[in-house]
Backbone atoms as SQL, in Angstrom:
CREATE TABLE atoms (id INTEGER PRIMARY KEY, chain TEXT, resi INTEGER, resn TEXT, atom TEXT, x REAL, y REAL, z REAL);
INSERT INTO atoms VALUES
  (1, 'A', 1, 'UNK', 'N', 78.492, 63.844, -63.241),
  (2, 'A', 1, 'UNK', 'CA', 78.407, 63.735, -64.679),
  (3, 'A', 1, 'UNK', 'C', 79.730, 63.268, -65.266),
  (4, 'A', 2, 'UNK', 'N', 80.535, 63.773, -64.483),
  (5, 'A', 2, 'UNK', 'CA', 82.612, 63.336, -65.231),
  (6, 'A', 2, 'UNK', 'C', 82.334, 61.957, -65.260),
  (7, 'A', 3, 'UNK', 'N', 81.864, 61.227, -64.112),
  (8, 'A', 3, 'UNK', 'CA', 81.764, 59.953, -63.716),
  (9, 'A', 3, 'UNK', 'C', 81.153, 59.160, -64.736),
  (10, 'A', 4, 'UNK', 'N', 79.714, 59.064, -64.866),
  (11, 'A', 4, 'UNK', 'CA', 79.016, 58.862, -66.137),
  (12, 'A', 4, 'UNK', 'C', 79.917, 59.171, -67.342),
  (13, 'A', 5, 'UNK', 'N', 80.326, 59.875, -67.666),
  (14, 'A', 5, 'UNK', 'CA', 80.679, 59.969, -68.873),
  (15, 'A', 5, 'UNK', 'C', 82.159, 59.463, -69.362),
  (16, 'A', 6, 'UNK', 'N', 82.826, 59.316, -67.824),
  (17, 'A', 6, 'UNK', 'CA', 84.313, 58.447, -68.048),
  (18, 'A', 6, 'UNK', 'C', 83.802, 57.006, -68.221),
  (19, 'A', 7, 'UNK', 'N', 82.724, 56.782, -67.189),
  (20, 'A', 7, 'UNK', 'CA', 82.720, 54.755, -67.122),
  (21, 'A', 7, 'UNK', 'C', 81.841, 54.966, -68.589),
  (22, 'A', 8, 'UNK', 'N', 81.611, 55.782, -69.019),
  (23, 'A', 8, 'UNK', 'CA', 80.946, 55.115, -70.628),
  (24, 'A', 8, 'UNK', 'C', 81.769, 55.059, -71.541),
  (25, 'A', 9, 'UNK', 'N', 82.795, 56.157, -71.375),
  (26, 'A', 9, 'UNK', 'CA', 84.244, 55.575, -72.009),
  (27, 'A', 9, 'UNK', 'C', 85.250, 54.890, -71.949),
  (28, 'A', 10, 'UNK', 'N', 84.978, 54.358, -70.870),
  (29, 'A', 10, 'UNK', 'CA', 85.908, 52.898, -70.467),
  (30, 'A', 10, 'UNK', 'C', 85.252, 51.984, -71.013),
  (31, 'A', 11, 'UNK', 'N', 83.641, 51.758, -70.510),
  (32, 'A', 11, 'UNK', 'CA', 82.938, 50.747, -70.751),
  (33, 'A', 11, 'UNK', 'C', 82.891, 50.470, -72.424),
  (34, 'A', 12, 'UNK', 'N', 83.039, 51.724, -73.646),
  (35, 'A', 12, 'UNK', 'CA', 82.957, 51.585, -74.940),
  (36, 'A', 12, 'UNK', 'C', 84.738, 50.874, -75.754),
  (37, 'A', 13, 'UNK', 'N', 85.293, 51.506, -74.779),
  (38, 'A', 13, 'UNK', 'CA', 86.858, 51.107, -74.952),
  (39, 'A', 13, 'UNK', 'C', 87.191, 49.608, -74.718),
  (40, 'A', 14, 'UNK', 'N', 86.574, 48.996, -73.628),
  (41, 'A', 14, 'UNK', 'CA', 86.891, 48.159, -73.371),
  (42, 'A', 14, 'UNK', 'C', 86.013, 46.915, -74.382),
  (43, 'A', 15, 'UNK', 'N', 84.161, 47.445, -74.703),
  (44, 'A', 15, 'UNK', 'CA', 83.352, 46.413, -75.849),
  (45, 'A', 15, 'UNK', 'C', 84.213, 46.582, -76.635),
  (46, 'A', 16, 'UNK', 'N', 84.941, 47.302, -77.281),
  (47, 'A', 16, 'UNK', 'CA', 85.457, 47.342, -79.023),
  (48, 'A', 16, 'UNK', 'C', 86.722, 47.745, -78.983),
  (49, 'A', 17, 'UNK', 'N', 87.270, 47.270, -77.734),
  (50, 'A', 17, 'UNK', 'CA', 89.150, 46.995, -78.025),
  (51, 'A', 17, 'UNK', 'C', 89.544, 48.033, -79.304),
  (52, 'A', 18, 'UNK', 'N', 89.238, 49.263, -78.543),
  (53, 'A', 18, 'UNK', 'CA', 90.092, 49.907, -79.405),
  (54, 'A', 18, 'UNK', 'C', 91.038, 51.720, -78.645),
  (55, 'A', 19, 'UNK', 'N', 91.800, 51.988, -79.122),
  (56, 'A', 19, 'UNK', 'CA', 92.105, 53.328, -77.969),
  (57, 'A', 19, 'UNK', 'C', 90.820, 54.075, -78.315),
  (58, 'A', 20, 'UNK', 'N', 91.283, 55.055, -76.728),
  (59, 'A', 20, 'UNK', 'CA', 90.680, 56.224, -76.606),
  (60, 'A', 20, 'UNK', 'C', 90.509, 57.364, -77.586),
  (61, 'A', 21, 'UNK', 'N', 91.602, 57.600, -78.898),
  (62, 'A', 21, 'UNK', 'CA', 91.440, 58.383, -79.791),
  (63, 'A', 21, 'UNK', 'C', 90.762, 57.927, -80.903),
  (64, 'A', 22, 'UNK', 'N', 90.755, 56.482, -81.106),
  (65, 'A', 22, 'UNK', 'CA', 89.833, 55.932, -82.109),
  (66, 'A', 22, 'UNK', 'C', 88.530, 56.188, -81.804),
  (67, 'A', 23, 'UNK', 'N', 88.196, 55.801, -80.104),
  (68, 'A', 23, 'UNK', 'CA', 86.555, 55.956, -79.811),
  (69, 'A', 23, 'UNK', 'C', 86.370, 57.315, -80.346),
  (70, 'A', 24, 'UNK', 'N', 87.068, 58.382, -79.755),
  (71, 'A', 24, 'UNK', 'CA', 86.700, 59.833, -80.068),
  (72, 'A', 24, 'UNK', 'C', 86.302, 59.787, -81.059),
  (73, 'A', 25, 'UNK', 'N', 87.194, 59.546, -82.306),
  (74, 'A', 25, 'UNK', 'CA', 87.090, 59.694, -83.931),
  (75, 'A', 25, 'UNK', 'C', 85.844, 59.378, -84.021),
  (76, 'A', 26, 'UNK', 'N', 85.387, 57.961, -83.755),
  (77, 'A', 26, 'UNK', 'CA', 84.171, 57.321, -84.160),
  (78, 'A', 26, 'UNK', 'C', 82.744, 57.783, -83.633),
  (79, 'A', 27, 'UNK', 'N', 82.980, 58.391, -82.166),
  (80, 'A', 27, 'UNK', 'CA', 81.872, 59.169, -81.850),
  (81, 'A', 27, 'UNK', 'C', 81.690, 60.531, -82.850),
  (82, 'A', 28, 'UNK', 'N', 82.751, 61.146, -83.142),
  (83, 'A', 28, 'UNK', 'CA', 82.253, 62.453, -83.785),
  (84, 'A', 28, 'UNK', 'C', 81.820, 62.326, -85.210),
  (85, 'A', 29, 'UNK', 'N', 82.433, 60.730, -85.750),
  (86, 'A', 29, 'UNK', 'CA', 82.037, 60.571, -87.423),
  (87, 'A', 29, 'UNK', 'C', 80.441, 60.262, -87.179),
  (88, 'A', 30, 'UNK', 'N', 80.272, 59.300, -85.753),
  (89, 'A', 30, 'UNK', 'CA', 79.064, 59.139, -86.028),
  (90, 'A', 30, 'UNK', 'C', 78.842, 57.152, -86.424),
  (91, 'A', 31, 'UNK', 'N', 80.185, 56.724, -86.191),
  (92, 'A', 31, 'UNK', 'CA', 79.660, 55.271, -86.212),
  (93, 'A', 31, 'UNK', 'C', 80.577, 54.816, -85.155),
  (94, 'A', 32, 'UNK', 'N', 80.647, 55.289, -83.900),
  (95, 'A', 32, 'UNK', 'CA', 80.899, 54.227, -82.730),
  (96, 'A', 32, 'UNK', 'C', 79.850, 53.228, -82.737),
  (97, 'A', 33, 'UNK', 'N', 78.418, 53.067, -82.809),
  (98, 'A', 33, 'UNK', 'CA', 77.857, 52.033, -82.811),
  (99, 'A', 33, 'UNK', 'C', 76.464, 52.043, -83.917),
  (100, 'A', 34, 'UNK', 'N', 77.057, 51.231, -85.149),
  (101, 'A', 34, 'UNK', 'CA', 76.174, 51.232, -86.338),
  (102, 'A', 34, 'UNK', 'C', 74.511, 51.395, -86.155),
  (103, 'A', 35, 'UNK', 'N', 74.277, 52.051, -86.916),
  (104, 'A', 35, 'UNK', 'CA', 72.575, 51.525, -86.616),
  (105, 'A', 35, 'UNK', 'C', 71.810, 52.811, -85.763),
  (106, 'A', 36, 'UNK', 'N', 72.140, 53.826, -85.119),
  (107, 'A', 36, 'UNK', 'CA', 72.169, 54.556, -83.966),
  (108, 'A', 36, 'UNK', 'C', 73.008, 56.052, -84.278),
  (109, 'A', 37, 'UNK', 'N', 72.198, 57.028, -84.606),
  (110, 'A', 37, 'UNK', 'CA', 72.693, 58.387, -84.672),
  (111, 'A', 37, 'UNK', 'C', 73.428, 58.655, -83.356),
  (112, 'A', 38, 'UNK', 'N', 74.290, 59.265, -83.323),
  (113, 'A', 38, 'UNK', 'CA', 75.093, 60.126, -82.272),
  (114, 'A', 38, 'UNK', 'C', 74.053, 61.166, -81.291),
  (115, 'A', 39, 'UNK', 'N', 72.768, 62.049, -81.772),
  (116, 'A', 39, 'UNK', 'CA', 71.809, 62.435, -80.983),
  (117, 'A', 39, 'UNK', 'C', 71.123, 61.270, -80.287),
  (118, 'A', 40, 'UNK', 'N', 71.032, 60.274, -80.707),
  (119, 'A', 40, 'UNK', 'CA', 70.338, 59.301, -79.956),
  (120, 'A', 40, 'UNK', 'C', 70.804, 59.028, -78.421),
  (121, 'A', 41, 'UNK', 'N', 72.392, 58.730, -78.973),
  (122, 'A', 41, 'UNK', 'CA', 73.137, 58.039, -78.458),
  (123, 'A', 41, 'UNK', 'C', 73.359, 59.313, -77.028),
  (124, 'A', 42, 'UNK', 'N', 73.306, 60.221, -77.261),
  (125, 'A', 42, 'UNK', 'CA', 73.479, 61.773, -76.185),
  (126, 'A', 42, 'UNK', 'C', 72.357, 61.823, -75.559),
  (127, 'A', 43, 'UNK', 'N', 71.411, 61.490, -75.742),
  (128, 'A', 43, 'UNK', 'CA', 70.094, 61.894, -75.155),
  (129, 'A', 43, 'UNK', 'C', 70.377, 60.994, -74.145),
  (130, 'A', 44, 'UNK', 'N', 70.073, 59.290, -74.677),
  (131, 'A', 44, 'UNK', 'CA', 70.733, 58.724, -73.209),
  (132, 'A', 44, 'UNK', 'C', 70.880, 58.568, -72.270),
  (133, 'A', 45, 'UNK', 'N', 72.687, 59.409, -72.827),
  (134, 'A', 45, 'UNK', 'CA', 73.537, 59.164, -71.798),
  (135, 'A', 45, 'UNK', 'C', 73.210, 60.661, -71.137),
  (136, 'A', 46, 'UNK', 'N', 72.847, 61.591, -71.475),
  (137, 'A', 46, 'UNK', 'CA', 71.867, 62.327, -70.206),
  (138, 'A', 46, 'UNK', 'C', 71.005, 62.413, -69.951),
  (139, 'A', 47, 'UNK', 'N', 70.041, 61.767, -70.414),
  (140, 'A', 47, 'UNK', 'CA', 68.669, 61.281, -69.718),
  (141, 'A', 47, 'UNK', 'C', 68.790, 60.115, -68.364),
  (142, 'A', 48, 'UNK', 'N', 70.031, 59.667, -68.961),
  (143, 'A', 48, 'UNK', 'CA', 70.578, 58.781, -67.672),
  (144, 'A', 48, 'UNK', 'C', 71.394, 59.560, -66.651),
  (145, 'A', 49, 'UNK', 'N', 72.259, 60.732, -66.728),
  (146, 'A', 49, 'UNK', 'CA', 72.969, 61.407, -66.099),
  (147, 'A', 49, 'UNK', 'C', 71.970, 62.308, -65.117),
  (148, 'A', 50, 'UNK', 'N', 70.386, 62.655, -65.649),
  (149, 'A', 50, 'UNK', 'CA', 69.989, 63.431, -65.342),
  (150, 'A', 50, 'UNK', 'C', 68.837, 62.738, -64.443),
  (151, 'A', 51, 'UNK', 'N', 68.783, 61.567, -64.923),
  (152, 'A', 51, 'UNK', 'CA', 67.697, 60.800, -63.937),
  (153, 'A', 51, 'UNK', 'C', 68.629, 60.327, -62.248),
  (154, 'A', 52, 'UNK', 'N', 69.680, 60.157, -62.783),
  (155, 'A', 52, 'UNK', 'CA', 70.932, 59.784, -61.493),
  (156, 'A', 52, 'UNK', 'C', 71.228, 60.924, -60.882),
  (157, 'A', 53, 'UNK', 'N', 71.230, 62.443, -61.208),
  (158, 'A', 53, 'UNK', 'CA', 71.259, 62.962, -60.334),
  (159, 'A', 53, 'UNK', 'C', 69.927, 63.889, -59.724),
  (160, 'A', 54, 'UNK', 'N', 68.457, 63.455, -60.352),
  (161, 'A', 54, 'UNK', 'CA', 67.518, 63.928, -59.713),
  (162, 'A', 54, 'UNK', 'C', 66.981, 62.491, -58.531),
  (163, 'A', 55, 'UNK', 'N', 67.303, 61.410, -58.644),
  (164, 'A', 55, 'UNK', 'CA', 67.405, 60.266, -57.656),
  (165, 'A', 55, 'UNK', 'C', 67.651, 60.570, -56.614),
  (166, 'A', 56, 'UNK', 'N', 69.400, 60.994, -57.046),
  (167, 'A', 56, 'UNK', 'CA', 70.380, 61.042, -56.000),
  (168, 'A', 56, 'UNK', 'C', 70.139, 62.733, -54.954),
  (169, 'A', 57, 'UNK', 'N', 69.294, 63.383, -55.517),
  (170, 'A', 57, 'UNK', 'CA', 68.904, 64.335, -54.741),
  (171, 'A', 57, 'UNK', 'C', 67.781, 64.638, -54.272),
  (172, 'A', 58, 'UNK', 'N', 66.716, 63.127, -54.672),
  (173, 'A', 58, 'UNK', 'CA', 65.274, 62.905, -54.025),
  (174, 'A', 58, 'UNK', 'C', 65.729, 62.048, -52.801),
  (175, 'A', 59, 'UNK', 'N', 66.415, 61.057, -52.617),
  (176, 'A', 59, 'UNK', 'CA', 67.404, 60.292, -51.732),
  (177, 'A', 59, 'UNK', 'C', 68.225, 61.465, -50.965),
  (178, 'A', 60, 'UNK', 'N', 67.872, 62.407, -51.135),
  (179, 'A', 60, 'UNK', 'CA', 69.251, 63.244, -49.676),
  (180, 'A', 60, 'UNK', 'C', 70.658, 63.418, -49.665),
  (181, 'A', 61, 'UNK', 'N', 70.747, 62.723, -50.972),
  (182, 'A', 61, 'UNK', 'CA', 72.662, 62.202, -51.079),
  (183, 'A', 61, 'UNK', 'C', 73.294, 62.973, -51.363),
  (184, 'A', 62, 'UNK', 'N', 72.640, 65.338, -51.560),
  (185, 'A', 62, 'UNK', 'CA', 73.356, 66.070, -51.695),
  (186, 'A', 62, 'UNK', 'C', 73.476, 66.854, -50.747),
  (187, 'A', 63, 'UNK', 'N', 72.421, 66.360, -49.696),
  (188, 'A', 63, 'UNK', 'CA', 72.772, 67.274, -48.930),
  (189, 'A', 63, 'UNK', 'C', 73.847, 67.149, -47.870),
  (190, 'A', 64, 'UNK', 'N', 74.010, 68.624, -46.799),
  (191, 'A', 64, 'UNK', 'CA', 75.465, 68.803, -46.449),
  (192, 'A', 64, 'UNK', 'C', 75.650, 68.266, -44.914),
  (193, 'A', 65, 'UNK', 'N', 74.334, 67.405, -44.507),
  (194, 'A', 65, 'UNK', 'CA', 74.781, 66.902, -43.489),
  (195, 'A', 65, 'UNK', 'C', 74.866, 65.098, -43.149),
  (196, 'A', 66, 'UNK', 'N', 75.158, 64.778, -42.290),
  (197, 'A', 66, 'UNK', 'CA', 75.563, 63.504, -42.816),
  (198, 'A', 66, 'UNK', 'C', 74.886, 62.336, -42.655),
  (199, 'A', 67, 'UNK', 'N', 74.057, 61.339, -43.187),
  (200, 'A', 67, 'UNK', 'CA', 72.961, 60.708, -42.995),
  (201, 'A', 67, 'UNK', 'C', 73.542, 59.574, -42.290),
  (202, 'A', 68, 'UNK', 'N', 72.588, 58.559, -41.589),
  (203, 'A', 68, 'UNK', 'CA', 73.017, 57.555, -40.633),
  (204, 'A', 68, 'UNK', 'C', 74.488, 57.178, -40.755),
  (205, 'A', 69, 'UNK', 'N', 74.718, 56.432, -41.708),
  (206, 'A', 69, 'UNK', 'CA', 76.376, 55.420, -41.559),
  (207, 'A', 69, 'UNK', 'C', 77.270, 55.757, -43.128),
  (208, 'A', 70, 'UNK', 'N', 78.227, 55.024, -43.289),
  (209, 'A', 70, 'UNK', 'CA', 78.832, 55.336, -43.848),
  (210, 'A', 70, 'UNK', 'C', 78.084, 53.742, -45.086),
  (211, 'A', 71, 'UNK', 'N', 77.902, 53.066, -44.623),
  (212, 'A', 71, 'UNK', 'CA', 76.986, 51.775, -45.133),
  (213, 'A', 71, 'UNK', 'C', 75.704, 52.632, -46.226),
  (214, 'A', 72, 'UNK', 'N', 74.912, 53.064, -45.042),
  (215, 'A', 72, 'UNK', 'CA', 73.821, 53.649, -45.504),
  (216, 'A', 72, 'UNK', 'C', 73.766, 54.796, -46.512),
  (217, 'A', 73, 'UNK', 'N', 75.080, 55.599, -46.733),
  (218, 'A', 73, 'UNK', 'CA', 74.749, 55.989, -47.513),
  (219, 'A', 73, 'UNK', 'C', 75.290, 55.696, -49.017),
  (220, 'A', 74, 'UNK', 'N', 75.813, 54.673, -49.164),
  (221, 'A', 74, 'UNK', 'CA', 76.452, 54.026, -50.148),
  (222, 'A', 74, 'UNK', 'C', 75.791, 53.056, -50.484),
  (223, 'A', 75, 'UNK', 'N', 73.940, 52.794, -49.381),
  (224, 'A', 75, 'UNK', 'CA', 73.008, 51.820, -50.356),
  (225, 'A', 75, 'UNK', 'C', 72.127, 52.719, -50.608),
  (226, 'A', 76, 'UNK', 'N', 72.403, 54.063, -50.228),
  (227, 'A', 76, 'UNK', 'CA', 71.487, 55.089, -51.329),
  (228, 'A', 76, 'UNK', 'C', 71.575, 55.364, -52.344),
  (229, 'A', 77, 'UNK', 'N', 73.199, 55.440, -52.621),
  (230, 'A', 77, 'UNK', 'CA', 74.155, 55.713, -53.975),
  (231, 'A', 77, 'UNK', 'C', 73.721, 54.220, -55.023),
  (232, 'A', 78, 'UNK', 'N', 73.605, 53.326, -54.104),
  (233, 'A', 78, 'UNK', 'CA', 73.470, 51.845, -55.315),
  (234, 'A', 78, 'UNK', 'C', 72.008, 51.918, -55.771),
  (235, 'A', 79, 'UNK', 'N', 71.524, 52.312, -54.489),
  (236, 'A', 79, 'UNK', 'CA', 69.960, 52.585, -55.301),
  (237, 'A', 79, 'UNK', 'C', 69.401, 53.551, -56.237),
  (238, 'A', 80, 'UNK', 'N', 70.002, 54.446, -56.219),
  (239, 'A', 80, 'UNK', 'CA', 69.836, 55.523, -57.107),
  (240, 'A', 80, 'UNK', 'C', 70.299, 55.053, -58.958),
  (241, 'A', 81, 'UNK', 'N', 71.358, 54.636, -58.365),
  (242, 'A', 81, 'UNK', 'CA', 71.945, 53.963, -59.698),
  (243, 'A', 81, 'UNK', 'C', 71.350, 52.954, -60.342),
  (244, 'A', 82, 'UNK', 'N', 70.357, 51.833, -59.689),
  (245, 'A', 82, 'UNK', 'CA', 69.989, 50.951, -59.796),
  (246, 'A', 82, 'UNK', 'C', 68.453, 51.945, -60.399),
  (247, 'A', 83, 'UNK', 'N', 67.477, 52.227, -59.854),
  (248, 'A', 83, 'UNK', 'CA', 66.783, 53.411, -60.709),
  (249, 'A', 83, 'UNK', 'C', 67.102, 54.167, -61.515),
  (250, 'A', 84, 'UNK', 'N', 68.113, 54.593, -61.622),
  (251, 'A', 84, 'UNK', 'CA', 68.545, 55.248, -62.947),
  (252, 'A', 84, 'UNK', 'C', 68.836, 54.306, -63.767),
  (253, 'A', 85, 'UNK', 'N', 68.881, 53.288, -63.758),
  (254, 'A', 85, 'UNK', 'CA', 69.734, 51.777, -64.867),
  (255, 'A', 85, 'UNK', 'C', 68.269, 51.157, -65.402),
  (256, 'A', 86, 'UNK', 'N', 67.357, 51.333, -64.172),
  (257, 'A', 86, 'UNK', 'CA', 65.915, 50.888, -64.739),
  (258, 'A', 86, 'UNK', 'C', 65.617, 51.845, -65.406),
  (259, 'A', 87, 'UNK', 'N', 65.539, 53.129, -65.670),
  (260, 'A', 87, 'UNK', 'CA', 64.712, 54.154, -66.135),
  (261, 'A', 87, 'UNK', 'C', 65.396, 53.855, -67.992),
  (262, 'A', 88, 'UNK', 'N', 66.961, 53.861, -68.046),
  (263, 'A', 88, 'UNK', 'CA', 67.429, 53.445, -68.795),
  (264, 'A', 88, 'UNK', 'C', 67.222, 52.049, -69.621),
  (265, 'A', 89, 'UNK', 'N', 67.135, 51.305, -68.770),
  (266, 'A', 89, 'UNK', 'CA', 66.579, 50.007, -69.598),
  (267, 'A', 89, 'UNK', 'C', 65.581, 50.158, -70.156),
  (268, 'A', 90, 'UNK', 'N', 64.289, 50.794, -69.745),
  (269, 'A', 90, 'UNK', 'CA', 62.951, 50.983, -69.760),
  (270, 'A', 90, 'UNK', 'C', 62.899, 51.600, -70.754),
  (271, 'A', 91, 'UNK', 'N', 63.576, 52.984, -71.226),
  (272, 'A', 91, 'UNK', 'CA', 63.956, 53.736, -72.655),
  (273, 'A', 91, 'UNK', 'C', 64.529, 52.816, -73.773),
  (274, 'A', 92, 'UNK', 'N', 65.473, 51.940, -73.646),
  (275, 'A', 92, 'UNK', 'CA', 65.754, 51.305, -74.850),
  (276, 'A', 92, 'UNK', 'C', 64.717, 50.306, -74.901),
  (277, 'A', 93, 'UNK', 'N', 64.445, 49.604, -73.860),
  (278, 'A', 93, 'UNK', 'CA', 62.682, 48.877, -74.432),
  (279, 'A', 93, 'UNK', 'C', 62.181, 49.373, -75.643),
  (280, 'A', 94, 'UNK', 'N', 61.378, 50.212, -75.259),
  (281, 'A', 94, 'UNK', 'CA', 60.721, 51.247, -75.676),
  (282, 'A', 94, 'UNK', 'C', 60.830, 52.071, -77.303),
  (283, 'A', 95, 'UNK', 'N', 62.159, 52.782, -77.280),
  (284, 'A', 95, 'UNK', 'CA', 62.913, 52.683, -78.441),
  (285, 'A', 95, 'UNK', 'C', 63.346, 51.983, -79.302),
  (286, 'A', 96, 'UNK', 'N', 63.257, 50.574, -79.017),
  (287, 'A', 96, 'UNK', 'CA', 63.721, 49.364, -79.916),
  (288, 'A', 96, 'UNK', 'C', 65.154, 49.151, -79.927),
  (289, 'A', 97, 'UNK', 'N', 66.101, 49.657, -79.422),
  (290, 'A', 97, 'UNK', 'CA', 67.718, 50.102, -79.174),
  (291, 'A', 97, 'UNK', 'C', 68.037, 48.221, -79.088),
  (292, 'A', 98, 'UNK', 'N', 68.074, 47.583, -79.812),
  (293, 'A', 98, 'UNK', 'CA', 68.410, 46.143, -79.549),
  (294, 'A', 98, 'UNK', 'C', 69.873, 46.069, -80.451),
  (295, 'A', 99, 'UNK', 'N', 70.236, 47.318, -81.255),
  (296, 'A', 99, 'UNK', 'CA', 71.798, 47.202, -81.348),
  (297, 'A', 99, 'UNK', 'C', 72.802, 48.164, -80.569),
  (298, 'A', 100, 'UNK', 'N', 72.347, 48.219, -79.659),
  (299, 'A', 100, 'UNK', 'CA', 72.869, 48.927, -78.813),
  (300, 'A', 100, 'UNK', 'C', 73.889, 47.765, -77.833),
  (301, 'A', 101, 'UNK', 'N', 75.023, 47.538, -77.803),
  (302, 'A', 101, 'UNK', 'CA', 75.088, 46.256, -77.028),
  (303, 'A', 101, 'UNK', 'C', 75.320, 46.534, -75.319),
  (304, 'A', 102, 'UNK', 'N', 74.702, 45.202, -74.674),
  (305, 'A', 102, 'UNK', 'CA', 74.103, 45.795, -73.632),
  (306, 'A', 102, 'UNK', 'C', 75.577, 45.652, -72.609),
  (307, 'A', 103, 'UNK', 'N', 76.605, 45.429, -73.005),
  (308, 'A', 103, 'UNK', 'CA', 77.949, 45.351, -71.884),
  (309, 'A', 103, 'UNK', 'C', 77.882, 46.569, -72.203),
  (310, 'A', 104, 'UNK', 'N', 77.703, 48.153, -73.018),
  (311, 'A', 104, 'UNK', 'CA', 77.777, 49.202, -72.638),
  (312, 'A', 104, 'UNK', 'C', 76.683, 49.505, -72.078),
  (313, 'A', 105, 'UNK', 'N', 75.737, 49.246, -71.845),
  (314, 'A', 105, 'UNK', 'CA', 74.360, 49.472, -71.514),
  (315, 'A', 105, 'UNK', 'C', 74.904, 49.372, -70.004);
């Protein structure tokens, strides 16, 4: 979850060139990205956190012993992510989220 929630703050830092204490500000006022409540915007990013780690633990990738290669299990990790990115795309479909811009997406 640290993970998710750092690359979404890199990834927001880096669309709108601005520091890390500005993003803060703007997430808690509520206009990091116009158009889009701040609950919206949370559901999301753990509906995405939460689909990536029920993936990643239908895939085996928590458990404590060690699966074929060191390859293999790092195209479990891409796949998981890659299903969790669809499940995500599939929600802003859906939602109409078309100002959402998709380099944070």
């Amino acid at each position: 979850m640290i993970t998710i929630v750092a690359s979404a703050l890199l990834a927001s830092v880096y669309k709108f060139r601005t520091s890390p204490i500005d993003e803060a500000r703007g997430f808690w006022q509520g206009t990091l990205i116009y158009g889009r409540s701040m609950s919206i915007l949370l559901v999301l990013l753990c509906g995405f956190t939460v689909a990536l780690i029920m993936t990643s633990r239908r895939l085996h990738l928590y458990s404590p012993m060690r699966l074929n290669s060191f390859l293999h299990e790092q195209r479990l990790s891409v796949q998981a992510c890659l299903y969790s990115g669809l499940l995500l795309t599939g929600t802003l479909y859906l939602i109409h989220a078309e100002d959402i811009p998709r380099s944070i997406v």
